[in-house]
Amino acid sequence: MQQSSAVIRSRRVVLPDGERPADVLIRYGRIERIGAHGSLTGAALTDLGDTALLPGLVDTHVHVNEPGRTEWEGFATATRAAAAGGVTTVIDMPLNSIPPTTTVAGLAAKRRAAHGQTWVDLGFWGGAVPGNTGELQGLYEEGAFGFKSFLSPSGVDEFGHLGPAELSEALTEQARLGALAIIHAEDPDELASAPQLPGSHYRDFLASRPAGAESAAVARLLATARRTGARVHILHVSSADVLPLLAQARADGVRVTAETCPHYLTMAAEEIPDGDTAFKCCPPIRDEANRDRLWAALANGEFIGIVSDHSPATSELKLRQEDGGSGDFAKAWGGIASLQLGLPAIWTEARRRGHQLADVVRWMAAGPAELVGLAGIKGGIAVGCDADLVAFDPEGTFTVDPAGLQHRNPVTPYAGRTLTGIVRTTWLRGRPVDVEAEPFGRQLRRPN
């Protein structure tokens, strides 16, 4: 049972206005008061010493895949991984499950599948695909946080991509609803004209998904957003070439935000071994100079957040050579498994570049919460917020052993990397999360 009140004390509490020693009073699952270090008494006390206290992370880009492809990932394994990585809120993507979340019935199927097996709080995106415009209002009224679309083939037959006319139709309806459109932006014509060379050479795969495909798709999307008045969000930006397009659109009054992901910020094409398809994702990990440009944009506030794009698959689908597969990047499933590792991966690189824990919290908790309308509820240590908290040792190090991850399939490009930053405890609404005990995560609906 949850205690009615508790105090968590740390010399390093990361608050919205910066890091300082503080006491945090929790009552009935919410933050009731923040006091000076050592000032709050009369409740059960947890003193973290110099271990940092962060708000729980908010990951708005997770592919859980259940029902239908639960052998890739499921709600139980994904949310245990989230909790182990300091993520307390997950918003699930509408594709790779069967049925996809493109109808009210599909959303209901998701909710039934997730019931009773989530260790963190969980919400759902809807999907906008060819022919389902009439479903969007019902999905939105049922609490979907917005609608995902692809501008190029998604990789699964049951989730089609939008052509120009279909995109205009979908964004017109979403503007009418006031809904957020989240977009996988790669241009199918640019992809089709790129060299498509199968095999194990990463350079050939990279050439098959050129940066120009992102720029062309973003330009088309922004033009449609200007015309329809829709609010749009660019998913998993891998190419820094799109950043000037976004800046100009914002200057013109287009409501556009963007995100990037840990793998684009911590890895570079030059480092990826041939045949190691654990690194395959779409859009792809690009070169080191591009990575530096993404970091500069992040520091300048050009991204609203960093989210995982956790998109795992079985070892057989990844075709890794070390598992006896072909190592063919063209044929392997594209997706990075990283839900449990995003916080230490980003902190390792961020501290090397001179950033602070407060920056990481802004990128991985506050920003994503703002994106989905959960600011003031999730993503911050502030009075009135849910007491979703993380005890994080910013000096501890560990080497990633895939066997120790909570993900269903132990395939990750972070294997063998030494990372700085260890999650010691995760609290959800004031209760410590024990992944070996009964789950108590809740299903979330979009706030009105």
CSV table of C-alpha atoms in Angstrom, one decimal:
chain,number,residue,atom,x,y,z
A,1,MET,CA,0.0,0.0,0.0
A,2,GLN,CA,1.1,3.6,-0.7
A,3,GLN,CA,2.0,5.7,2.3
A,4,SER,CA,-0.2,8.8,2.7
A,5,SER,CA,2.9,11.0,2.9
A,6,ALA,CA,6.6,10.8,2.4
A,7,VAL,CA,9.6,13.0,2.0
A,8,ILE,CA,12.4,12.4,-0.4
A,9,ARG,CA,15.6,14.5,0.3
A,10,SER,CA,18.6,15.1,-1.9
A,11,ARG,CA,21.4,17.5,-2.2
A,12,ARG,CA,20.8,17.5,-6.0
A,13,VAL,CA,17.1,17.9,-6.7
A,14,VAL,CA,16.5,19.0,-10.3
A,15,LEU,CA,13.7,21.5,-10.2
A,16,PRO,CA,12.2,23.5,-13.1
A,17,ASP,CA,14.3,26.5,-12.1
A,18,GLY,CA,17.6,24.6,-11.6
A,19,GLU,CA,19.3,22.1,-9.4
A,20,ARG,CA,19.6,22.6,-5.6
A,21,PRO,CA,19.4,20.8,-2.3
A,22,ALA,CA,15.8,20.3,-1.3
A,23,ASP,CA,13.1,18.1,0.4
A,24,VAL,CA,10.1,17.0,-1.6
A,25,LEU,CA,6.9,16.2,0.3
A,26,ILE,CA,4.6,13.7,-1.4
A,27,ARG,CA,1.1,13.2,-0.3
A,28,TYR,CA,-1.3,10.7,-1.9
A,29,GLY,CA,0.8,10.4,-5.0
A,30,ARG,CA,1.4,14.0,-5.8
A,31,ILE,CA,4.0,16.6,-4.9
A,32,GLU,CA,2.5,18.8,-2.2
A,33,ARG,CA,5.5,20.9,-1.1
A,34,ILE,CA,9.1,21.5,-1.9
A,35,GLY,CA,11.2,22.8,1.0
A,36,ALA,CA,14.7,23.6,1.9
A,37,HIS,CA,17.0,20.7,2.4
A,38,GLY,CA,16.4,19.2,5.9
A,39,SER,CA,13.3,21.3,6.6
A,40,LEU,CA,10.4,18.8,6.1
A,41,THR,CA,9.7,16.3,8.8
A,42,GLY,CA,6.8,14.2,10.1
A,43,ALA,CA,6.6,11.8,7.2
A,44,ALA,CA,8.5,8.7,6.1
A,45,LEU,CA,11.9,10.0,4.9
A,46,THR,CA,14.2,8.8,2.1
A,47,ASP,CA,17.5,10.6,2.2
A,48,LEU,CA,19.4,10.2,-1.1
A,49,GLY,CA,22.5,12.1,0.0
A,50,ASP,CA,24.3,13.2,-3.2
A,51,THR,CA,22.3,10.9,-5.5
A,52,ALA,CA,20.3,13.2,-7.8
A,53,LEU,CA,16.5,13.4,-7.7
A,54,LEU,CA,15.0,13.9,-11.2
A,55,PRO,CA,11.4,13.9,-12.4
A,56,GLY,CA,10.4,10.7,-14.2
A,57,LEU,CA,11.1,10.8,-17.9
A,58,VAL,CA,8.3,11.1,-20.4
A,59,ASP,CA,8.9,9.0,-23.6
A,60,THR,CA,6.3,9.9,-26.2
A,61,HIS,CA,7.8,7.6,-28.9
A,62,VAL,CA,7.6,3.9,-28.0
A,63,HIS,CA,6.6,1.0,-30.2
A,64,VAL,CA,5.1,-1.6,-27.8
A,65,ASN,CA,3.7,-3.8,-30.6
A,66,GLU,CA,1.1,-5.6,-28.5
A,67,PRO,CA,-1.3,-7.1,-29.5
A,68,GLY,CA,-0.3,-8.9,-32.6
A,69,ARG,CA,3.5,-8.7,-32.5
A,70,THR,CA,4.0,-9.3,-28.8
A,71,GLU,CA,7.0,-11.5,-29.6
A,72,TRP,CA,8.8,-8.3,-30.7
A,73,GLU,CA,7.8,-6.4,-27.5
A,74,GLY,CA,4.8,-6.3,-25.1
A,75,PHE,CA,3.4,-4.0,-22.5
A,76,ALA,CA,4.8,-6.0,-19.6
A,77,THR,CA,8.4,-6.1,-20.9
A,78,ALA,CA,8.4,-2.5,-22.3
A,79,THR,CA,7.0,-0.9,-19.2
A,80,ARG,CA,9.4,-2.8,-16.9
A,81,ALA,CA,12.3,-1.6,-19.2
A,82,ALA,CA,10.9,1.9,-18.9
A,83,ALA,CA,10.8,1.8,-15.1
A,84,ALA,CA,14.3,0.4,-15.0
A,85,GLY,CA,15.5,3.3,-17.1
A,86,GLY,CA,13.8,6.1,-15.2
A,87,VAL,CA,10.9,6.5,-17.6
A,88,THR,CA,7.5,6.8,-15.8
A,89,THR,CA,5.2,7.8,-18.7
A,90,VAL,CA,5.1,6.1,-22.1
A,91,ILE,CA,3.0,7.1,-25.1
A,92,ASP,CA,2.6,4.0,-27.4
A,93,MET,CA,2.8,4.3,-31.1
A,94,PRO,CA,-0.2,3.1,-33.2
A,95,LEU,CA,1.6,0.7,-35.6
A,96,ASN,CA,3.4,-2.7,-35.5
A,97,SER,CA,0.5,-4.0,-33.4
A,98,ILE,CA,-2.4,-5.9,-35.0
A,99,PRO,CA,-4.8,-4.3,-35.2
A,100,PRO,CA,-3.1,-0.9,-35.5
A,101,THR,CA,-4.6,2.0,-33.5
A,102,THR,CA,-6.4,3.5,-36.5
A,103,THR,CA,-9.9,2.9,-35.3
A,104,VAL,CA,-11.8,3.2,-32.1
A,105,ALA,CA,-11.9,-0.6,-32.0
A,106,GLY,CA,-8.2,-0.8,-32.4
A,107,LEU,CA,-7.7,1.6,-29.5
A,108,ALA,CA,-10.0,-0.5,-27.4
A,109,ALA,CA,-7.9,-3.6,-28.3
A,110,LYS,CA,-4.8,-1.8,-27.1
A,111,ARG,CA,-6.3,-0.9,-23.8
A,112,ARG,CA,-7.6,-4.4,-23.2
A,113,ALA,CA,-4.1,-5.9,-24.0
A,114,ALA,CA,-2.4,-3.4,-21.7
A,115,HIS,CA,-4.8,-3.8,-18.7
A,116,GLY,CA,-3.0,-5.0,-15.6
A,117,GLN,CA,0.4,-5.3,-17.0
A,118,THR,CA,2.0,-1.9,-17.0
A,119,TRP,CA,4.7,-0.8,-14.6
A,120,VAL,CA,4.5,2.8,-15.6
A,121,ASP,CA,1.7,5.1,-16.8
A,122,LEU,CA,0.7,4.6,-20.4
A,123,GLY,CA,-1.1,6.6,-23.1
A,124,PHE,CA,-1.8,6.0,-26.8
A,125,TRP,CA,-1.3,7.7,-30.1
A,126,GLY,CA,-3.8,7.2,-32.9
A,127,GLY,CA,-2.9,6.7,-36.5
A,128,ALA,CA,-3.9,8.7,-39.6
A,129,VAL,CA,-3.7,6.4,-42.6
A,130,PRO,CA,-5.3,6.4,-46.1
A,131,GLY,CA,-9.1,6.0,-45.7
A,132,ASN,CA,-9.5,6.5,-42.0
A,133,THR,CA,-10.2,10.2,-41.8
A,134,GLY,CA,-13.7,9.5,-40.5
A,135,GLU,CA,-12.2,7.6,-37.5
A,136,LEU,CA,-10.1,10.5,-36.2
A,137,GLN,CA,-12.8,12.3,-34.3
A,138,GLY,CA,-13.8,9.1,-32.5
A,139,LEU,CA,-10.2,8.3,-31.6
A,140,TYR,CA,-9.6,11.8,-30.3
A,141,GLU,CA,-12.7,11.8,-28.2
A,142,GLU,CA,-11.6,8.4,-26.8
A,143,GLY,CA,-8.4,10.0,-25.5
A,144,ALA,CA,-5.8,9.4,-28.2
A,145,PHE,CA,-3.0,12.0,-27.8
A,146,GLY,CA,-2.9,12.8,-31.5
A,147,PHE,CA,-2.2,11.1,-34.8
A,148,LYS,CA,0.8,9.6,-36.4
A,149,SER,CA,1.3,9.4,-40.1
A,150,PHE,CA,4.0,8.2,-42.5
A,151,LEU,CA,4.9,10.0,-45.7
A,152,SER,CA,6.8,6.9,-47.0
A,153,PRO,CA,6.1,3.2,-46.5
A,154,SER,CA,6.0,2.3,-42.8
A,155,GLY,CA,7.4,-1.2,-43.2
A,156,VAL,CA,4.1,-2.9,-42.2
A,157,ASP,CA,1.2,-3.5,-44.6
A,158,GLU,CA,-1.6,-2.6,-42.2
A,159,PHE,CA,-0.3,1.0,-41.7
A,160,GLY,CA,-0.2,2.7,-45.0
A,161,HIS,CA,1.5,6.0,-45.8
A,162,LEU,CA,-0.2,9.3,-46.9
A,163,GLY,CA,0.3,10.7,-50.3
A,164,PRO,CA,0.0,14.5,-50.9
A,165,ALA,CA,-3.8,14.6,-51.2
A,166,GLU,CA,-4.3,12.2,-48.3
A,167,LEU,CA,-2.0,14.3,-46.1
A,168,SER,CA,-3.9,17.4,-46.9
A,169,GLU,CA,-7.2,15.7,-46.0
A,170,ALA,CA,-5.8,14.3,-42.7
A,171,LEU,CA,-4.2,17.6,-41.6
A,172,THR,CA,-7.4,19.5,-42.4
A,173,GLU,CA,-9.4,17.2,-40.1
A,174,GLN,CA,-6.8,17.3,-37.4
A,175,ALA,CA,-6.7,21.1,-37.6
A,176,ARG,CA,-10.5,21.0,-37.1
A,177,LEU,CA,-10.2,18.8,-34.1
A,178,GLY,CA,-7.3,20.7,-32.6
A,179,ALA,CA,-5.2,17.5,-32.7
A,180,LEU,CA,-1.5,17.2,-32.9
A,181,ALA,CA,-0.1,15.5,-36.1
A,182,ILE,CA,3.1,13.6,-35.6
A,183,ILE,CA,4.9,12.7,-38.8
A,184,HIS,CA,7.5,10.2,-40.0
A,185,ALA,CA,9.0,12.5,-42.7
A,186,GLU,CA,10.9,10.8,-45.5
A,187,ASP,CA,10.0,11.4,-49.1
A,188,PRO,CA,9.1,8.2,-51.0
A,189,ASP,CA,10.3,9.6,-54.4
A,190,GLU,CA,13.7,10.5,-52.9
A,191,LEU,CA,14.0,7.1,-51.4
A,192,ALA,CA,13.1,5.4,-54.6
A,193,SER,CA,15.7,7.3,-56.6
A,194,ALA,CA,18.5,6.6,-54.1
A,195,PRO,CA,20.8,3.7,-54.7
A,196,GLN,CA,19.4,0.5,-53.2
A,197,LEU,CA,22.3,-1.9,-52.7
A,198,PRO,CA,21.7,-4.9,-50.5
A,199,GLY,CA,24.4,-6.3,-48.3
A,200,SER,CA,26.3,-5.8,-45.0
A,201,HIS,CA,28.0,-2.4,-45.7
A,202,TYR,CA,26.5,0.3,-43.6
A,203,ARG,CA,27.6,3.0,-46.0
A,204,ASP,CA,25.3,1.4,-48.7
A,205,PHE,CA,22.4,1.4,-46.3
A,206,LEU,CA,23.1,5.1,-45.4
A,207,ALA,CA,23.1,6.0,-49.1
A,208,SER,CA,19.7,4.4,-49.5
A,209,ARG,CA,18.1,6.8,-47.0
A,210,PRO,CA,19.7,10.1,-47.9
A,211,ALA,CA,19.3,13.3,-45.9
A,212,GLY,CA,17.5,14.8,-48.9
A,213,ALA,CA,14.6,12.5,-48.3
A,214,GLU,CA,14.0,14.0,-44.9
A,215,SER,CA,14.3,17.6,-46.2
A,216,ALA,CA,11.9,17.0,-49.1
A,217,ALA,CA,9.3,15.4,-46.8
A,218,VAL,CA,9.6,18.1,-44.2
A,219,ALA,CA,9.2,20.8,-46.8
A,220,ARG,CA,6.1,19.2,-48.2
A,221,LEU,CA,4.6,18.7,-44.7
A,222,LEU,CA,5.3,22.3,-43.7
A,223,ALA,CA,3.6,23.6,-46.9
A,224,THR,CA,0.6,21.5,-46.1
A,225,ALA,CA,0.6,22.7,-42.4
A,226,ARG,CA,0.7,26.3,-43.6
A,227,ARG,CA,-2.3,25.7,-45.8
A,228,THR,CA,-4.4,23.8,-43.3
A,229,GLY,CA,-3.4,25.4,-40.1
A,230,ALA,CA,-2.6,22.1,-38.5
A,231,ARG,CA,-0.2,21.7,-35.6
A,232,VAL,CA,2.6,19.3,-36.6
A,233,HIS,CA,5.5,17.5,-35.0
A,234,ILE,CA,8.5,16.0,-36.8
A,235,LEU,CA,9.4,12.6,-35.4
A,236,HIS,CA,13.0,11.3,-34.9
A,237,VAL,CA,14.9,14.0,-36.8
A,238,SER,CA,18.2,12.4,-37.9
A,239,SER,CA,19.4,15.0,-40.5
A,240,ALA,CA,20.4,18.5,-39.3
A,241,ASP,CA,19.6,19.7,-42.8
A,242,VAL,CA,15.9,20.0,-41.8
A,243,LEU,CA,16.6,22.5,-39.1
A,244,PRO,CA,16.6,25.7,-41.2
A,245,LEU,CA,13.3,24.6,-42.8
A,246,LEU,CA,11.8,24.3,-39.3
A,247,ALA,CA,13.2,27.7,-38.2
A,248,GLN,CA,11.7,29.5,-41.2
A,249,ALA,CA,8.4,27.8,-40.8
A,250,ARG,CA,8.2,28.9,-37.1
A,251,ALA,CA,9.1,32.4,-38.2
A,252,ASP,CA,6.2,32.2,-40.7
A,253,GLY,CA,3.8,31.2,-37.9
A,254,VAL,CA,3.6,27.5,-38.6
A,255,ARG,CA,3.0,25.5,-35.4
A,256,VAL,CA,5.8,23.0,-35.7
A,257,THR,CA,8.0,21.1,-33.2
A,258,ALA,CA,10.6,18.4,-33.6
A,259,GLU,CA,12.3,15.7,-31.6
A,260,THR,CA,15.4,13.7,-32.0
A,261,CYS,CA,16.6,10.4,-30.4
A,262,PRO,CA,19.5,9.1,-28.3
A,263,HIS,CA,21.0,7.0,-31.1
A,264,TYR,CA,21.3,10.1,-33.3
A,265,LEU,CA,23.1,12.0,-30.5
A,266,THR,CA,25.4,9.2,-29.2
A,267,MET,CA,26.3,7.3,-32.3
A,268,ALA,CA,27.9,8.1,-35.7
A,269,ALA,CA,27.9,6.3,-39.1
A,270,GLU,CA,31.7,6.2,-39.0
A,271,GLU,CA,31.6,3.9,-35.9
A,272,ILE,CA,29.0,1.4,-37.1
A,273,PRO,CA,30.5,-2.0,-38.0
A,274,ASP,CA,29.5,-3.6,-41.3
A,275,GLY,CA,26.9,-6.4,-40.7
A,276,ASP,CA,25.9,-5.1,-37.3
A,277,THR,CA,22.2,-4.6,-38.0
A,278,ALA,CA,21.4,-3.7,-34.4
A,279,PHE,CA,22.2,-0.2,-35.6
A,280,LYS,CA,19.7,-0.1,-38.4
A,281,CYS,CA,16.9,2.4,-38.0
A,282,CYS,CA,14.9,4.7,-40.4
A,283,PRO,CA,15.9,7.4,-40.8
A,284,PRO,CA,19.4,6.2,-40.3
A,285,ILE,CA,22.2,7.2,-38.0
A,286,ARG,CA,24.3,9.8,-39.9
A,287,ASP,CA,27.9,11.0,-39.7
A,288,GLU,CA,29.7,12.7,-36.8
A,289,ALA,CA,29.5,16.2,-38.2
A,290,ASN,CA,25.7,15.9,-38.5
A,291,ARG,CA,25.6,14.6,-34.9
A,292,ASP,CA,27.5,17.7,-33.7
A,293,ARG,CA,24.9,19.9,-35.5
A,294,LEU,CA,22.1,18.1,-33.8
A,295,TRP,CA,23.7,18.8,-30.4
A,296,ALA,CA,24.1,22.4,-31.3
A,297,ALA,CA,20.4,22.6,-32.2
A,298,LEU,CA,19.4,20.9,-29.0
A,299,ALA,CA,21.4,23.4,-27.0
A,300,ASN,CA,19.7,26.2,-28.8
A,301,GLY,CA,16.2,24.9,-28.0
A,302,GLU,CA,15.3,23.8,-31.5
A,303,PHE,CA,14.1,20.4,-30.4
A,304,ILE,CA,11.2,20.1,-27.9
A,305,GLY,CA,12.7,16.8,-26.6
A,306,ILE,CA,14.7,13.6,-26.9
A,307,VAL,CA,12.6,10.4,-27.1
A,308,SER,CA,13.7,6.8,-27.6
A,309,ASP,CA,11.8,5.6,-30.8
A,310,HIS,CA,12.1,2.2,-29.1
A,311,SER,CA,11.3,-0.1,-32.0
A,312,PRO,CA,12.5,-3.6,-31.2
A,313,ALA,CA,12.2,-6.9,-33.1
A,314,THR,CA,13.2,-10.4,-32.7
A,315,SER,CA,16.8,-11.5,-33.2
A,316,GLU,CA,15.7,-13.4,-36.3
A,317,LEU,CA,14.3,-10.2,-37.9
A,318,LYS,CA,17.4,-8.2,-37.1
A,319,LEU,CA,19.5,-10.6,-39.2
A,320,ARG,CA,22.6,-9.9,-37.1
A,321,GLN,CA,25.7,-11.8,-38.3
A,322,GLU,CA,26.6,-12.7,-34.7
A,323,ASP,CA,23.2,-14.5,-34.4
A,324,GLY,CA,23.8,-16.4,-37.6
A,325,GLY,CA,22.0,-13.9,-39.9
A,326,SER,CA,23.1,-12.4,-43.1
A,327,GLY,CA,23.9,-8.9,-41.7
A,328,ASP,CA,22.0,-7.5,-44.7
A,329,PHE,CA,21.0,-3.9,-43.8
A,330,ALA,CA,18.5,-3.8,-46.6
A,331,LYS,CA,16.5,-6.7,-45.3
A,332,ALA,CA,16.9,-6.4,-41.6
A,333,TRP,CA,14.1,-4.8,-39.5
A,334,GLY,CA,14.9,-1.2,-38.8
A,335,GLY,CA,14.5,-0.1,-35.2
A,336,ILE,CA,16.7,0.6,-32.1
A,337,ALA,CA,15.9,-1.0,-28.8
A,338,SER,CA,16.9,1.6,-26.1
A,339,LEU,CA,14.0,2.3,-23.8
A,340,GLN,CA,16.0,1.3,-20.7
A,341,LEU,CA,19.2,3.0,-21.7
A,342,GLY,CA,18.2,6.5,-23.0
A,343,LEU,CA,18.9,8.4,-19.8
A,344,PRO,CA,22.4,7.1,-19.2
A,345,ALA,CA,23.3,7.2,-22.9
A,346,ILE,CA,22.3,10.9,-23.2
A,347,TRP,CA,23.8,11.8,-19.8
A,348,THR,CA,27.1,10.2,-20.8
A,349,GLU,CA,27.4,12.3,-24.0
A,350,ALA,CA,25.8,15.4,-22.5
A,351,ARG,CA,28.2,15.7,-19.6
A,352,ARG,CA,31.1,15.2,-22.0
A,353,ARG,CA,29.8,18.2,-24.0
A,354,GLY,CA,29.4,20.4,-20.9
A,355,HIS,CA,25.7,20.1,-20.3
A,356,GLN,CA,24.0,19.7,-16.9
A,357,LEU,CA,21.4,17.4,-15.5
A,358,ALA,CA,18.9,20.2,-15.7
A,359,ASP,CA,19.4,20.2,-19.5
A,360,VAL,CA,18.7,16.4,-19.7
A,361,VAL,CA,15.5,16.8,-17.6
A,362,ARG,CA,14.3,19.6,-19.9
A,363,TRP,CA,15.0,17.4,-23.0
A,364,MET,CA,13.7,14.1,-21.7
A,365,ALA,CA,11.0,15.0,-19.2
A,366,ALA,CA,9.6,18.5,-19.4
A,367,GLY,CA,9.7,18.9,-23.2
A,368,PRO,CA,7.9,15.6,-24.1
A,369,ALA,CA,5.3,16.3,-21.3
A,370,GLU,CA,4.6,19.7,-22.8
A,371,LEU,CA,4.3,18.1,-26.3
A,372,VAL,CA,1.4,15.9,-25.3
A,373,GLY,CA,-0.3,18.3,-22.9
A,374,LEU,CA,0.9,16.7,-19.7
A,375,ALA,CA,2.9,19.7,-18.4
A,376,GLY,CA,1.9,20.3,-14.8
A,377,ILE,CA,1.0,16.6,-14.4
A,378,LYS,CA,4.2,14.8,-15.6
A,379,GLY,CA,7.7,15.7,-16.3
A,380,GLY,CA,8.6,18.0,-13.5
A,381,ILE,CA,9.3,18.2,-9.8
A,382,ALA,CA,6.7,20.9,-8.9
A,383,VAL,CA,3.8,21.3,-6.6
A,384,GLY,CA,0.7,19.6,-8.0
A,385,CYS,CA,2.6,17.2,-10.3
A,386,ASP,CA,2.4,13.5,-10.0
A,387,ALA,CA,5.2,12.3,-7.8
A,388,ASP,CA,7.0,10.4,-10.6
A,389,LEU,CA,10.6,10.6,-9.6
A,390,VAL,CA,14.0,9.0,-10.3
A,391,ALA,CA,17.0,8.5,-8.0
A,392,PHE,CA,19.9,8.9,-10.4
A,393,ASP,CA,23.5,8.4,-9.6
A,394,PRO,CA,25.2,10.7,-12.1
A,395,GLU,CA,28.7,9.5,-11.4
A,396,GLY,CA,28.1,5.7,-11.4
A,397,THR,CA,29.2,3.7,-14.5
A,398,PHE,CA,28.2,0.4,-16.0
A,399,THR,CA,28.8,-1.6,-19.1
A,400,VAL,CA,25.7,-2.5,-21.1
A,401,ASP,CA,24.9,-6.3,-20.9
A,402,PRO,CA,21.9,-7.1,-23.1
A,403,ALA,CA,21.1,-10.0,-20.9
A,404,GLY,CA,20.4,-7.6,-18.0
A,405,LEU,CA,17.9,-5.5,-19.9
A,406,GLN,CA,14.1,-5.8,-19.4
A,407,HIS,CA,13.3,-5.6,-23.1
A,408,ARG,CA,11.8,-8.7,-24.5
A,409,ASN,CA,14.6,-9.2,-27.0
A,410,PRO,CA,18.1,-8.5,-25.9
A,411,VAL,CA,19.3,-6.8,-29.1
A,412,THR,CA,20.7,-3.3,-28.8
A,413,PRO,CA,23.5,-1.3,-30.4
A,414,TYR,CA,24.5,-0.1,-26.9
A,415,ALA,CA,25.8,-3.6,-26.0
A,416,GLY,CA,29.3,-3.4,-24.6
A,417,ARG,CA,29.2,0.3,-24.1
A,418,THR,CA,30.3,1.8,-20.8
A,419,LEU,CA,27.7,4.5,-19.8
A,420,THR,CA,27.7,7.0,-17.0
A,421,GLY,CA,24.6,7.4,-14.8
A,422,ILE,CA,22.7,4.7,-13.0
A,423,VAL,CA,19.0,4.7,-12.1
A,424,ARG,CA,18.8,3.6,-8.5
A,425,THR,CA,15.1,3.9,-7.8
A,426,THR,CA,12.0,4.9,-9.8
A,427,TRP,CA,8.9,6.2,-8.1
A,428,LEU,CA,5.5,6.3,-9.8
A,429,ARG,CA,3.0,8.6,-8.1
A,430,GLY,CA,5.2,8.3,-4.9
A,431,ARG,CA,5.5,4.5,-4.9
A,432,PRO,CA,8.8,2.8,-5.6
A,433,VAL,CA,8.5,0.6,-8.7
A,434,ASP,CA,9.5,-3.0,-8.3
A,435,VAL,CA,9.6,-4.8,-11.6
A,436,GLU,CA,9.4,-8.1,-9.8
A,437,ALA,CA,6.2,-7.1,-7.9
A,438,GLU,CA,2.6,-6.3,-9.1
A,439,PRO,CA,2.4,-3.5,-11.6
A,440,PHE,CA,0.3,-0.4,-10.7
A,441,GLY,CA,0.7,1.8,-13.8
A,442,ARG,CA,-2.4,3.6,-15.1
A,443,GLN,CA,-3.7,4.2,-18.6
A,444,LEU,CA,-3.8,7.8,-19.5
A,445,ARG,CA,-6.1,9.8,-21.7
A,446,ARG,CA,-5.3,13.0,-23.5
A,447,PRO,CA,-6.1,16.0,-21.2
A,448,ASN,CA,-9.0,18.1,-22.4
